[in-house]
CSV table of C-alpha atoms in Angstrom, one decimal:
chain,number,residue,atom,x,y,z
T,1,MET,CA,-34.0,-2.3,-14.2
T,2,THR,CA,-33.8,1.4,-14.5
T,3,LEU,CA,-30.6,3.5,-13.7
T,4,TRP,CA,-31.6,4.6,-10.4
T,5,GLN,CA,-32.1,0.7,-9.5
T,6,LEU,CA,-28.7,0.0,-10.7
T,7,ILE,CA,-27.1,2.2,-8.9
T,8,ILE,CA,-28.7,1.9,-5.5
T,9,LEU,CA,-28.5,-2.0,-5.6
T,10,ALA,CA,-24.8,-1.1,-6.6
T,11,SER,CA,-24.4,1.1,-3.9
T,12,ILE,CA,-26.2,-1.5,-1.3
T,13,ALA,CA,-23.5,-4.2,-2.3
T,14,CYS,CA,-20.4,-2.0,-2.2
T,15,PHE,CA,-21.7,-1.1,1.2
T,16,ALA,CA,-22.2,-4.2,2.5
T,17,LEU,CA,-19.1,-5.9,1.1
T,18,LYS,CA,-17.1,-3.0,3.5
T,19,PHE,CA,-19.0,-3.9,6.8
T,20,VAL,CA,-19.1,-7.6,6.2
T,21,GLY,CA,-15.5,-6.9,7.0
T,22,TYR,CA,-16.1,-5.3,10.3
T,23,LEU,CA,-18.5,-8.6,11.0
T,24,ILE,CA,-16.4,-11.7,10.5
T,25,PRO,CA,-13.5,-12.1,12.8
T,26,PRO,CA,-10.2,-11.4,11.8
T,27,ALA,CA,-9.0,-15.0,11.8
T,28,LEU,CA,-11.2,-16.5,9.8
T,29,PHE,CA,-10.2,-14.5,6.6
T,30,ALA,CA,-6.4,-13.4,7.1
T,31,ARG,CA,-5.0,-16.2,5.0
T,32,PRO,CA,-3.1,-14.8,2.1
T,33,ARG,CA,-5.0,-16.5,-0.9
T,34,PRO,CA,-8.4,-14.4,-0.4
T,35,ALA,CA,-6.4,-11.8,0.1
T,36,ARG,CA,-4.5,-12.5,-3.3
T,37,VAL,CA,-7.1,-12.6,-5.3
T,38,ALA,CA,-8.9,-10.0,-4.0
T,39,ASN,CA,-5.8,-7.7,-4.7
T,40,LEU,CA,-5.6,-9.1,-8.3
T,41,LEU,CA,-9.4,-8.7,-8.7
T,42,THR,CA,-8.9,-4.7,-8.0
T,43,ILE,CA,-5.7,-5.1,-11.0
T,44,ALA,CA,-7.5,-7.6,-13.5
T,45,LEU,CA,-10.6,-5.3,-13.4
T,46,LEU,CA,-8.8,-1.7,-13.6
T,47,ALA,CA,-6.9,-3.2,-16.7
T,48,ALA,CA,-9.8,-5.0,-18.6
T,49,LEU,CA,-11.6,-1.4,-18.0
T,50,ILE,CA,-8.6,0.2,-19.7
T,51,ALA,CA,-8.9,-2.2,-22.6
T,52,VAL,CA,-12.7,-1.6,-23.4
T,53,GLN,CA,-12.7,1.7,-22.9
T,54,THR,CA,-9.6,2.1,-25.3
T,55,PHE,CA,-10.1,-0.2,-28.1
T,56,GLY,CA,-14.1,-0.5,-27.8
T,57,GLN,CA,-17.1,1.1,-29.2
T,58,GLY,CA,-20.2,-0.7,-28.7
T,59,GLU,CA,-19.3,-4.4,-29.8
T,60,LYS,CA,-16.5,-3.5,-32.3
T,61,LEU,CA,-12.6,-3.0,-31.7
T,62,VAL,CA,-11.7,0.1,-33.1
T,63,LEU,CA,-7.9,2.3,-33.2
T,64,ASP,CA,-8.8,5.7,-32.9
T,65,ALA,CA,-7.8,8.8,-31.0
T,66,ARG,CA,-8.2,7.1,-28.0
T,67,VAL,CA,-5.1,5.0,-28.2
T,68,PRO,CA,-2.2,7.9,-28.5
T,69,ALA,CA,-4.4,9.6,-25.8
T,70,VAL,CA,-4.0,6.5,-23.4
T,71,LEU,CA,-0.3,6.0,-24.5
T,72,ALA,CA,0.2,9.5,-23.3
T,73,ALA,CA,-1.2,9.4,-20.0
T,74,ALA,CA,1.0,6.2,-19.3
T,75,GLY,CA,3.9,8.3,-20.3
T,76,LEU,CA,2.5,11.1,-18.3
T,77,TYR,CA,2.2,8.7,-14.8
T,78,ALA,CA,5.7,7.3,-15.1
T,79,LEU,CA,6.7,10.8,-14.8
T,80,LYS,CA,4.8,10.6,-12.0
T,81,VAL,CA,2.2,14.1,-13.5
T,82,PRO,CA,-0.4,14.1,-10.8
T,83,PHE,CA,-3.9,12.6,-11.8
T,84,ILE,CA,-6.1,15.2,-12.7
T,85,VAL,CA,-3.3,16.6,-15.0
T,86,VAL,CA,-3.0,13.4,-16.7
T,87,VAL,CA,-6.9,12.8,-17.2
T,88,ILE,CA,-7.1,16.9,-18.6
T,89,VAL,CA,-4.1,16.3,-20.7
T,90,ALA,CA,-5.5,12.7,-22.6
T,91,ALA,CA,-8.8,14.2,-23.1
T,92,GLY,CA,-7.6,17.0,-24.8
T,93,VAL,CA,-5.3,14.6,-27.2
T,94,ALA,CA,-7.9,12.8,-28.1
T,95,ALA,CA,-9.9,16.2,-28.8
T,96,GLY,CA,-7.2,17.3,-30.5
T,97,ILE,CA,-7.1,14.8,-33.0
T,98,ARG,CA,-10.6,14.6,-33.4
T,99,ALA,CA,-10.5,18.2,-34.5
T,100,LEU,CA,-7.7,18.2,-37.0
T,101,THR,CA,-9.1,14.7,-38.6
X,1,MET,CA,-6.0,17.5,25.9
X,2,SER,CA,-2.8,17.9,23.8
X,3,GLU,CA,-2.1,15.2,21.1
X,4,THR,CA,0.9,13.4,20.9
X,5,PRO,CA,3.2,14.1,17.9
X,6,PRO,CA,2.6,10.8,16.0
X,7,THR,CA,-1.1,11.4,16.8
X,8,ARG,CA,-0.6,15.1,14.9
X,9,ALA,CA,1.5,13.6,12.0
X,10,ALA,CA,-1.1,11.5,11.8
X,11,ALA,CA,-3.5,14.1,11.5
X,12,ARG,CA,-1.3,16.2,9.1
X,13,ALA,CA,-0.7,13.4,6.9
X,14,ALA,CA,-4.5,12.2,6.6
X,15,VAL,CA,-5.7,15.8,5.8
X,16,ALA,CA,-2.8,16.5,2.8
X,17,VAL,CA,-4.0,13.0,1.6
X,18,GLY,CA,-7.4,13.9,1.6
X,19,VAL,CA,-7.3,16.7,-0.3
X,20,ALA,CA,-5.2,15.3,-2.8
X,21,THR,CA,-7.4,12.7,-3.0
X,22,ALA,CA,-10.9,14.6,-2.7
X,23,ALA,CA,-9.9,16.9,-5.9
X,24,TYR,CA,-10.7,14.1,-8.5
X,25,GLY,CA,-14.3,13.9,-7.5
X,26,ILE,CA,-14.4,16.6,-10.2
X,27,SER,CA,-13.6,13.7,-13.1
X,28,PHE,CA,-15.7,11.1,-11.6
X,29,GLY,CA,-18.6,14.0,-11.6
X,30,ALA,CA,-17.7,14.6,-15.5
X,31,LEU,CA,-17.4,11.4,-16.8
X,32,ALA,CA,-20.6,10.2,-14.6
X,33,VAL,CA,-22.9,12.8,-16.4
X,34,ALA,CA,-20.7,11.9,-19.7
X,35,ALA,CA,-22.2,8.3,-19.3
X,36,GLY,CA,-25.7,9.1,-18.9
X,37,LEU,CA,-26.2,10.0,-15.4
X,38,ASP,CA,-27.9,12.8,-13.7
X,39,VAL,CA,-26.4,15.1,-11.5
X,40,TRP,CA,-28.2,13.7,-8.6
X,41,GLN,CA,-27.4,10.1,-9.6
X,42,THR,CA,-23.7,11.0,-10.1
X,43,CYS,CA,-23.7,12.4,-6.1
X,44,PHE,CA,-25.7,9.7,-5.0
X,45,LEU,CA,-23.0,7.5,-6.1
X,46,SER,CA,-20.2,9.5,-4.3
X,47,LEU,CA,-22.6,10.2,-1.1
X,48,VAL,CA,-23.7,6.2,-0.7
X,49,MET,CA,-21.5,4.1,-3.1
X,50,PHE,CA,-18.4,6.0,-2.3
X,51,THR,CA,-15.1,3.6,-3.5
X,52,GLY,CA,-14.4,5.9,-6.2
X,53,GLY,CA,-12.9,2.7,-7.8
X,54,SER,CA,-16.5,1.0,-8.2
X,55,GLN,CA,-17.6,4.3,-9.2
X,56,PHE,CA,-16.0,4.7,-12.1
X,57,ALA,CA,-16.2,1.0,-12.8
X,58,LEU,CA,-20.0,1.3,-12.6
X,59,VAL,CA,-20.4,4.3,-15.0
X,60,GLY,CA,-17.7,2.9,-17.2
X,61,VAL,CA,-19.3,0.4,-18.4
X,62,LEU,CA,-23.0,2.3,-18.1
X,63,ALA,CA,-21.1,4.0,-21.1
X,64,ALA,CA,-19.8,1.7,-23.0
X,65,GLY,CA,-23.2,-0.9,-22.9
X,66,GLY,CA,-26.2,1.6,-21.7
X,67,LEU,CA,-28.8,0.5,-19.6
X,68,ALA,CA,-28.5,-3.3,-21.2
X,69,ALA,CA,-25.0,-3.7,-19.6
X,70,GLY,CA,-26.4,-3.0,-15.8
X,71,PRO,CA,-26.1,-6.4,-14.3
X,72,SER,CA,-22.2,-6.3,-16.1
X,73,ALA,CA,-21.9,-2.5,-14.4
X,74,VAL,CA,-23.6,-3.8,-11.1
X,75,ALA,CA,-20.9,-7.0,-10.5
X,76,SER,CA,-18.5,-5.0,-12.1
X,77,ALA,CA,-18.6,-2.2,-9.1
X,78,ALA,CA,-18.9,-4.9,-6.7
X,79,LEU,CA,-16.0,-6.9,-7.9
X,80,LEU,CA,-13.8,-4.4,-7.7
X,81,GLY,CA,-14.9,-3.4,-3.8
X,82,SER,CA,-14.3,-6.3,-2.7
X,83,ARG,CA,-11.0,-5.3,-1.6
X,84,ASN,CA,-12.7,-3.0,0.7
X,85,VAL,CA,-13.1,-6.4,2.7
X,86,PHE,CA,-9.8,-6.9,3.6
X,87,TYR,CA,-9.2,-3.4,4.3
X,88,ALA,CA,-12.3,-3.6,6.9
X,89,LEU,CA,-10.6,-6.6,8.3
X,90,ARG,CA,-7.5,-4.9,8.8
X,91,MET,CA,-9.3,-1.7,10.3
X,92,SER,CA,-11.4,-3.6,12.7
X,93,PRO,CA,-9.2,-4.2,15.5
X,94,VAL,CA,-8.0,-0.1,15.1
X,95,ILE,CA,-11.6,0.5,15.6
X,96,GLY,CA,-12.7,-1.2,18.1
X,97,SER,CA,-16.2,-1.8,19.2
X,98,GLY,CA,-19.6,0.1,19.3
X,99,TRP,CA,-22.6,-0.8,16.2
X,100,PHE,CA,-22.4,2.9,14.8
X,101,THR,CA,-18.7,3.5,15.0
X,102,ARG,CA,-18.7,0.1,13.1
X,103,VAL,CA,-21.2,1.6,10.3
X,104,ALA,CA,-19.5,4.8,9.9
X,105,ALA,CA,-16.1,3.1,9.9
X,106,ALA,CA,-17.5,0.5,7.2
X,107,HIS,CA,-18.7,3.7,5.1
X,108,LEU,CA,-15.1,5.3,5.3
X,109,THR,CA,-13.3,2.7,4.4
X,110,ILE,CA,-11.4,2.7,1.2
X,111,ASP,CA,-8.0,2.4,-0.2
X,112,GLU,CA,-6.7,6.1,1.4
X,113,SER,CA,-7.9,6.0,5.0
X,114,VAL,CA,-6.7,2.5,5.3
X,115,ALA,CA,-3.1,3.6,3.7
X,116,VAL,CA,-2.9,6.5,5.7
X,117,SER,CA,-3.7,4.4,9.1
X,118,THR,CA,-1.6,1.3,8.0
X,119,ALA,CA,1.3,3.8,8.0
X,120,GLN,CA,1.2,4.4,11.8
X,121,SER,CA,3.0,2.3,14.3
X,122,ALA,CA,1.1,3.2,17.6
X,123,PRO,CA,-3.3,2.5,17.9
X,124,ARG,CA,-4.1,6.4,18.5
X,125,PRO,CA,-2.2,7.6,15.6
X,126,GLN,CA,-3.9,4.5,13.2
X,127,ARG,CA,-6.9,5.5,15.2
X,128,VAL,CA,-7.0,9.2,14.3
X,129,GLY,CA,-5.3,8.5,10.4
X,130,PHE,CA,-8.2,6.4,9.4
X,131,TRP,CA,-11.0,8.9,10.5
X,132,VAL,CA,-9.4,12.4,9.3
X,133,THR,CA,-8.9,10.8,6.3
X,134,GLY,CA,-11.9,9.2,5.3
X,135,LEU,CA,-13.8,12.4,6.7
X,136,VAL,CA,-11.4,14.9,4.5
X,137,VAL,CA,-12.0,12.6,1.6
X,138,PHE,CA,-15.9,12.1,1.9
X,139,VAL,CA,-16.3,15.9,2.3
X,140,GLY,CA,-14.3,16.8,-0.4
X,141,TRP,CA,-15.0,14.0,-2.9
X,142,ASN,CA,-18.9,14.9,-2.7
X,143,ILE,CA,-17.9,18.5,-3.1
X,144,THR,CA,-16.1,18.3,-6.1
X,145,THR,CA,-18.7,15.1,-7.4
X,146,LEU,CA,-21.1,17.5,-7.6
X,147,ILE,CA,-18.7,20.3,-9.5
X,148,GLY,CA,-17.2,17.8,-11.8
X,149,ALA,CA,-21.2,16.7,-12.3
X,150,LEU,CA,-22.4,20.3,-13.3
X,151,ILE,CA,-19.3,20.7,-15.5
X,152,GLY,CA,-20.2,18.2,-17.5
X,153,ASN,CA,-23.7,19.1,-17.7
X,154,LEU,CA,-22.3,22.3,-19.5
X,155,ILE,CA,-20.1,21.0,-21.8
X,156,GLY,CA,-21.9,18.7,-23.4
X,157,ASP,CA,-20.9,16.0,-26.1
X,158,VAL,CA,-18.4,13.6,-24.5
X,159,SER,CA,-16.1,12.6,-27.5
X,160,ALA,CA,-15.3,15.7,-29.2
X,161,TYR,CA,-13.8,17.2,-26.1
X,162,GLY,CA,-12.0,13.7,-25.8
X,163,LEU,CA,-13.7,12.7,-22.0
X,164,ASP,CA,-13.7,8.5,-23.2
X,165,ALA,CA,-10.3,9.0,-23.4
X,166,GLY,CA,-10.2,10.8,-19.8
X,167,ALA,CA,-12.1,7.8,-19.1
X,168,ALA,CA,-9.4,5.3,-19.8
X,169,ALA,CA,-6.4,7.6,-18.5
X,170,ALA,CA,-8.5,7.8,-15.2
X,171,PHE,CA,-8.4,4.4,-14.8
X,172,LEU,CA,-4.6,3.9,-15.6
X,173,GLY,CA,-4.3,6.6,-12.7
X,174,LEU,CA,-6.3,4.0,-10.6
X,175,LEU,CA,-4.0,0.5,-12.1
X,176,TRP,CA,-0.8,2.7,-12.1
X,177,PRO,CA,0.2,2.3,-8.5
X,178,ARG,CA,-0.7,-1.3,-8.3
X,179,LEU,CA,1.6,-2.3,-10.6
X,180,LYS,CA,4.9,-2.5,-9.0
X,181,GLN,CA,4.8,-6.6,-9.0
X,182,LEU,CA,5.8,-8.4,-12.3
X,183,GLN,CA,2.6,-11.2,-10.8
X,184,ALA,CA,0.3,-7.9,-10.7
X,185,GLN,CA,1.8,-6.8,-14.0
X,186,ALA,CA,0.9,-9.8,-15.7
X,187,VAL,CA,-2.2,-10.0,-14.3
X,188,ALA,CA,-3.2,-6.5,-16.1
X,189,VAL,CA,-1.9,-7.3,-19.5
X,190,ALA,CA,-3.4,-10.8,-19.6
X,191,ALA,CA,-6.9,-9.4,-18.1
X,192,GLY,CA,-6.6,-6.4,-20.5
X,193,VAL,CA,-5.8,-8.5,-23.5
X,194,VAL,CA,-8.8,-10.9,-23.0
X,195,ALA,CA,-10.8,-7.9,-22.1
X,196,ALA,CA,-10.3,-6.6,-25.5
X,197,LEU,CA,-10.6,-10.3,-27.6
X,198,LEU,CA,-13.5,-10.7,-25.9
X,199,THR,CA,-15.5,-7.4,-26.9
X,200,PRO,CA,-16.5,-8.8,-30.5
X,201,VAL,CA,-17.8,-11.9,-28.9
X,202,LEU,CA,-19.8,-11.3,-26.2
X,203,ALA,CA,-22.6,-8.4,-24.7
X,204,PRO,CA,-21.0,-5.3,-23.4
X,205,GLY,CA,-19.9,-5.4,-20.1
X,206,LEU,CA,-19.6,-9.4,-19.8
X,207,PRO,CA,-15.7,-8.9,-21.3
X,208,VAL,CA,-14.9,-7.3,-18.0
X,209,ILE,CA,-16.3,-9.9,-15.8
X,210,VAL,CA,-14.3,-12.3,-17.4
X,211,ALA,CA,-11.1,-11.0,-17.6
X,212,ALA,CA,-11.6,-10.8,-14.0
X,213,GLY,CA,-11.2,-14.7,-13.6
X,214,VAL,CA,-7.4,-14.1,-14.8
X,215,ALA,CA,-7.0,-12.5,-11.7
X,216,VAL,CA,-8.8,-16.2,-10.1
X,217,VAL,CA,-6.9,-18.2,-11.5
X,218,VAL,CA,-3.2,-16.2,-10.7
X,219,GLY,CA,-4.8,-15.7,-7.2
X,220,LEU,CA,-5.6,-19.2,-6.8
X,221,THR,CA,-2.2,-20.5,-7.8
X,222,ASN,CA,-0.3,-17.9,-6.9
X,223,TRP,CA,1.8,-18.3,-10.3
X,224,LEU,CA,4.4,-15.4,-10.9
X,225,GLY,CA,3.9,-14.6,-7.3
X,226,PRO,CA,6.4,-14.2,-4.2
X,227,HIS,CA,7.4,-17.4,-2.3
X,228,GLY,CA,8.2,-18.1,1.4
X,229,GLY,CA,8.1,-14.8,3.6
X,230,PRO,CA,6.8,-14.6,7.4
X,231,ALA,CA,2.9,-15.6,7.3
X,232,GLY,CA,0.3,-13.1,6.8
X,233,SER,CA,3.1,-11.1,5.2
X,234,GLU,CA,1.1,-10.5,1.8
X,235,THR,CA,-2.7,-10.0,3.6
X,236,ALA,CA,-4.3,-7.4,1.7
X,237,GLU,CA,-1.6,-5.1,0.3
X,238,ILE,CA,-2.4,-1.8,0.6
X,239,THR,CA,-1.0,0.5,-2.5
X,240,PRO,CA,0.6,3.6,-1.1
X,241,ILE,CA,-1.4,6.3,-2.5
X,242,GLU,CA,0.1,10.0,-3.7
X,243,GLY,CA,-3.5,11.6,-4.7
X,244,MET,CA,-5.3,8.9,-6.1
X,245,PRO,CA,-8.7,8.4,-5.8
X,246,SER,CA,-10.2,5.9,-4.0
């Protein structure tokens, strides 16, 4: 598949999911279990993406400048620093370490 | 016709949330270009997919695994978009009927528009909160995505600038406000460990999909979850957002 095909396919899937919610009668799905799974799915996927983005390099696990950068980001989020600032600082920490080593 | 104070308050909240969120399209634009998308493809995602978590997921998996990880990238984006089904269910009575209205509402159904809407107590402010937030985020997110993509094109090499670490930090920012409960924290840690451990074993992209199974198991059994409470109280929990992208 080409990159364009992937992008279009994923976009259609995401719109369809949004639209499905307006087609089905709310009573049909307003039960706690599916809602809970969807909610936790978001959390699991984001956490998995963070792990892969922080430690993964192709099919290897490595410890490099990304680890302190992500730790710094976690500390800043705990201090309620705005998103955009945290992303820039994290990128800066990783870039700084790479420049020095 | 002059609006009632609750409706004006909803509109004000909507604009504030919308503007704050839209600014973060810059990081998406820059990261998407760094992942190998061109400026058109990046802008297409913000225009047509328009759900930030899924957009970040798609480019994140493509950045790690390239085109070979395409199916996993699409699956990650769709799985992350599944919560929008439940947002739409909740917005359905607020939005009302009419095909055009519902298609437009579906497109604007994201964390922010639903969060602002559900924070209002009367039907009209709920409706105004939804539409104003959705439209402000849509316009702003697309403009800032373009700016971010152009900046990303200018600065070039990713790792030298630490943009890969920036991507991880962006995902962390999406995750952070959702970690208030023990069940959520446990799922996050377990999914992260599963994905990391499977990285040397599976093809790029697949560890993320397999780690999503943690959510299915914990969600179905409600392990570590809250028990009791009024029926329906835990349907589609919506995270209040303070300037986080969708």
